[in-house]
PDB file of C-alpha atoms in Angstrom:
ATOM      1  CA  MET A   1      -7.031   5.038  15.151  1.00 43.00           C
ATOM      2  CA  GLY A   2      -3.653   3.955  13.789  1.00 45.00           C
ATOM      3  CA  LEU A   3      -1.118   5.748  11.678  1.00 43.00           C
ATOM      4  CA  PHE A   4      -2.335   6.958   8.258  1.00 46.00           C
ATOM      5  CA  GLY A   5      -5.957   6.345   9.280  1.00 46.00           C
ATOM      6  CA  GLY A   6      -5.562   2.610   9.945  1.00 46.00           C
ATOM      7  CA  THR A   7      -6.705   0.698  12.974  1.00 44.00           C
ATOM      8  CA  PRO A   8      -4.316  -0.382  15.726  1.00 45.00           C
ATOM      9  CA  GLU A   9      -3.151  -3.969  15.954  1.00 44.00           C
ATOM     10  CA  GLY A  10      -5.576  -6.375  17.497  1.00 44.00           C
ATOM     11  CA  THR A  11      -8.751  -4.542  16.458  1.00 44.00           C
ATOM     12  CA  SER A  12      -9.129  -6.249  13.101  1.00 43.00           C
ATOM     13  CA  GLY A  13      -9.049 -10.046  13.151  1.00 42.00           C
ATOM     14  CA  ASP A  14      -9.726 -10.653   9.461  1.00 44.00           C
ATOM     15  CA  ASP A  15      -6.074 -10.584   8.321  1.00 43.00           C
ATOM     16  CA  ASN A  16      -2.876 -12.220   9.519  1.00 42.00           C
ATOM     17  CA  PHE A  17      -0.159  -9.753   8.582  1.00 42.00           C
ATOM     18  CA  GLY A  18       1.132  -9.191  12.117  1.00 43.00           C
ATOM     19  CA  SER A  19       1.691  -5.518  11.414  1.00 43.00           C
ATOM     20  CA  LYS A  20       1.216  -2.866  14.040  1.00 47.00           C
ATOM     21  CA  LEU A  21      -0.760  -0.832  11.509  1.00 45.00           C
ATOM     22  CA  ARG A  22      -3.544  -1.354   9.051  1.00 43.00           C
ATOM     23  CA  SER A  23      -4.343   0.937   6.169  1.00 42.00           C
ATOM     24  CA  SER A  24      -7.870   2.314   6.158  1.00 42.00           C
ATOM     25  CA  SER A  25      -8.430   1.039   2.623  1.00 42.00           C
ATOM     26  CA  TYR A  26      -7.535  -2.521   3.560  1.00 40.00           C
ATOM     27  CA  GLY A  27     -10.876  -3.368   5.164  1.00 42.00           C
ATOM     28  CA  GLY A  28     -14.010  -3.572   3.060  1.00 41.00           C
ATOM     29  CA  GLY A  29     -13.041  -1.338   0.156  1.00 41.00           C
ATOM     30  CA  GLU A  30     -11.623  -4.006  -2.080  1.00 41.00           C
ATOM     31  CA  THR A  31     -14.321  -6.472  -1.100  1.00 42.00           C
ATOM     32  CA  ASP A  32     -17.029  -3.968  -2.019  1.00 42.00           C
ATOM     33  CA  SER A  33     -15.489  -3.208  -5.404  1.00 41.00           C
ATOM     34  CA  PHE A  34     -14.918  -6.895  -6.055  1.00 42.00           C
ATOM     35  CA  SER A  35     -18.485  -7.769  -5.087  1.00 42.00           C
ATOM     36  CA  SER A  36     -20.015  -5.089  -7.287  1.00 44.00           C
ATOM     37  CA  GLY A  37     -17.715  -6.104 -10.131  1.00 45.00           C
ATOM     38  CA  GLY A  38     -18.626  -9.747  -9.605  1.00 45.00           C
ATOM     39  CA  GLN A  39     -22.254  -9.059 -10.461  1.00 48.00           C
ATOM     40  CA  ASP A  40     -21.231  -8.112 -13.991  1.00 49.00           C
ATOM     41  CA  LEU A  41     -19.073 -11.208 -14.535  1.00 48.00           C
ATOM     42  CA  GLY A  42     -21.918 -13.440 -15.692  1.00 52.00           C
ATOM     43  CA  GLY A  43     -22.502 -11.667 -18.993  1.00 52.00           C
ATOM     44  CA  ALA A  44     -19.059 -10.108 -19.424  1.00 53.00           C
ATOM     45  CA  ALA A  45     -16.834 -10.866 -22.389  1.00 63.00           C
ATOM     46  CA  GLY A  46     -13.427 -12.482 -21.881  1.00 69.00           C
ATOM     47  CA  GLY A  47     -11.583  -9.175 -22.269  1.00 77.00           C
ATOM     48  CA  ASP A  48     -13.722  -7.531 -19.594  1.00 90.00           C
ATOM     49  CA  ILE A  49     -12.949 -10.294 -17.106  1.00 92.00           C
ATOM     50  CA  GLN A  50      -9.247 -10.021 -17.855  1.00 91.00           C
ATOM     51  CA  ALA A  51      -9.378  -6.259 -17.346  1.00 91.00           C
ATOM     52  CA  GLN A  52     -11.189  -6.700 -14.026  1.00 93.00           C
ATOM     53  CA  VAL A  53      -8.658  -9.305 -12.875  1.00 94.00           C
ATOM     54  CA  ALA A  54      -5.800  -6.993 -13.850  1.00 92.00           C
ATOM     55  CA  MET A  55      -7.429  -4.124 -11.940  1.00 94.00           C
ATOM     56  CA  GLU A  56      -7.876  -6.277  -8.833  1.00 95.00           C
ATOM     57  CA  GLN A  57      -4.232  -7.392  -9.072  1.00 95.00           C
ATOM     58  CA  GLN A  58      -3.139  -3.753  -9.225  1.00 93.00           C
ATOM     59  CA  LYS A  59      -5.280  -2.953  -6.171  1.00 94.00           C
ATOM     60  CA  LEU A  60      -3.717  -5.858  -4.286  1.00 95.00           C
ATOM     61  CA  GLN A  61      -0.216  -4.766  -5.270  1.00 92.00           C
ATOM     62  CA  PHE A  62      -0.962  -1.215  -4.102  1.00 90.00           C
ATOM     63  CA  MET A  63      -2.384  -2.442  -0.789  1.00 93.00           C
ATOM     64  CA  ASN A  64       0.691  -4.607  -0.244  1.00 93.00           C
ATOM     65  CA  GLN A  65       2.938  -1.607  -0.869  1.00 89.00           C
ATOM     66  CA  VAL A  66       0.950   0.531   1.583  1.00 90.00           C
ATOM     67  CA  HIS A  67       1.132  -2.251   4.169  1.00 93.00           C
ATOM     68  CA  HIS A  68       4.897  -2.538   3.679  1.00 91.00           C
ATOM     69  CA  LEU A  69       5.277   1.237   3.960  1.00 90.00           C
ATOM     70  CA  ASN A  70       3.235   1.360   7.171  1.00 90.00           C
ATOM     71  CA  GLU A  71       5.117  -1.503   8.778  1.00 92.00           C
ATOM     72  CA  THR A  72       8.582  -0.276   7.775  1.00 92.00           C
ATOM     73  CA  CYS A  73       8.074   3.344   8.800  1.00 94.00           C
ATOM     74  CA  TRP A  74       6.306   2.405  12.052  1.00 92.00           C
ATOM     75  CA  ASP A  75       9.068   0.013  13.091  1.00 93.00           C
ATOM     76  CA  LEU A  76      11.737   2.554  12.195  1.00 93.00           C
ATOM     77  CA  CYS A  77      10.188   5.651  13.778  1.00 94.00           C
ATOM     78  CA  VAL A  78       7.951   4.708  16.694  1.00 92.00           C
ATOM     79  CA  GLY A  79       9.564   3.253  19.789  1.00 83.00           C
ATOM     80  CA  ASN A  80       6.812   2.824  22.339  1.00 86.00           C
ATOM     81  CA  PRO A  81       3.302   3.672  21.170  1.00 86.00           C
ATOM     82  CA  SER A  82       1.416   6.189  23.273  1.00 89.00           C
ATOM     83  CA  SER A  83      -1.736   8.248  22.919  1.00 91.00           C
ATOM     84  CA  SER A  84       0.026  10.698  20.576  1.00 92.00           C
ATOM     85  CA  LEU A  85       3.147  10.934  18.445  1.00 91.00           C
ATOM     86  CA  SER A  86       6.102  12.994  19.549  1.00 92.00           C
ATOM     87  CA  GLY A  87       7.474  15.652  17.218  1.00 93.00           C
ATOM     88  CA  ARG A  88      10.478  13.462  16.453  1.00 94.00           C
ATOM     89  CA  GLU A  89       8.265  10.479  15.599  1.00 94.00           C
ATOM     90  CA  GLU A  90       6.006  12.580  13.383  1.00 94.00           C
ATOM     91  CA  THR A  91       8.974  14.071  11.507  1.00 95.00           C
ATOM     92  CA  CYS A  92      10.543  10.640  11.118  1.00 96.00           C
ATOM     93  CA  LEU A  93       7.292   9.188   9.727  1.00 94.00           C
ATOM     94  CA  ASN A  94       6.877  12.068   7.268  1.00 95.00           C
ATOM     95  CA  ASN A  95      10.466  11.689   6.039  1.00 96.00           C
ATOM     96  CA  CYS A  96      10.108   7.910   5.794  1.00 95.00           C
ATOM     97  CA  VAL A  97       6.949   8.165   3.691  1.00 92.00           C
ATOM     98  CA  ASP A  98       8.525  10.826   1.465  1.00 94.00           C
ATOM     99  CA  ARG A  99      11.609   8.646   0.872  1.00 94.00           C
ATOM    100  CA  PHE A 100       9.436   5.631   0.103  1.00 89.00           C
ATOM    101  CA  ILE A 101       7.356   7.566  -2.432  1.00 90.00           C
ATOM    102  CA  ASP A 102      10.425   9.159  -4.053  1.00 94.00           C
ATOM    103  CA  THR A 103      12.143   5.782  -4.363  1.00 92.00           C
ATOM    104  CA  THR A 104       9.042   4.142  -5.828  1.00 89.00           C
ATOM    105  CA  LEU A 105       8.668   6.931  -8.407  1.00 92.00           C
ATOM    106  CA  LEU A 106      12.359   6.760  -9.327  1.00 95.00           C
ATOM    107  CA  ILE A 107      12.210   2.998  -9.888  1.00 94.00           C
ATOM    108  CA  THR A 108       8.943   3.220 -11.827  1.00 92.00           C
ATOM    109  CA  ASN A 109      10.283   5.969 -14.101  1.00 94.00           C
ATOM    110  CA  ARG A 110      13.506   4.061 -14.690  1.00 95.00           C
ATOM    111  CA  PHE A 111      11.613   0.931 -15.719  1.00 92.00           C
ATOM    112  CA  ALA A 112       9.455   3.021 -18.051  1.00 93.00           C
ATOM    113  CA  GLN A 113      12.597   4.454 -19.678  1.00 94.00           C
ATOM    114  CA  LEU A 114      14.074   0.990 -20.100  1.00 92.00           C
ATOM    115  CA  ALA A 115      10.834  -0.305 -21.601  1.00 91.00           C
ATOM    116  CA  GLN A 116      10.820   2.561 -24.127  1.00 91.00           C
ATOM    117  CA  LYS A 117      14.451   1.845 -25.063  1.00 90.00           C
ATOM    118  CA  MET A 118      13.714  -1.826 -25.629  1.00 89.00           C
ATOM    119  CA  GLY A 119      10.592  -0.997 -27.644  1.00 83.00           C
ATOM    120  CA  ARG A 120      12.531   1.002 -30.258  1.00 73.00           C
TER     121      ARG A 120
END
């Protein structure tokens, strides 16, 4: 099992990202939700389809961010993979994830503030 519950490189051949890590939600989760949502598309109104497309785009954006986080923190913190993480590697990964989340929240909040200013 890879970092953050993903699978190690080489065990999943259905994507071509070249990352050392895969997030656990990357596999069938989005396919399952897309498939179940696709059954409703036949009789759905235009607004419903647009909402579903927007939701799928948000899921994709989130998965891309998680992939980027995994790849960046792994490359930064883990030298040579072994059967377990050292204390230094674990601390580095925790700090890396915390910084990534803090930065993302800061940027998101700043854009929200700017959007409110422009809306006045």
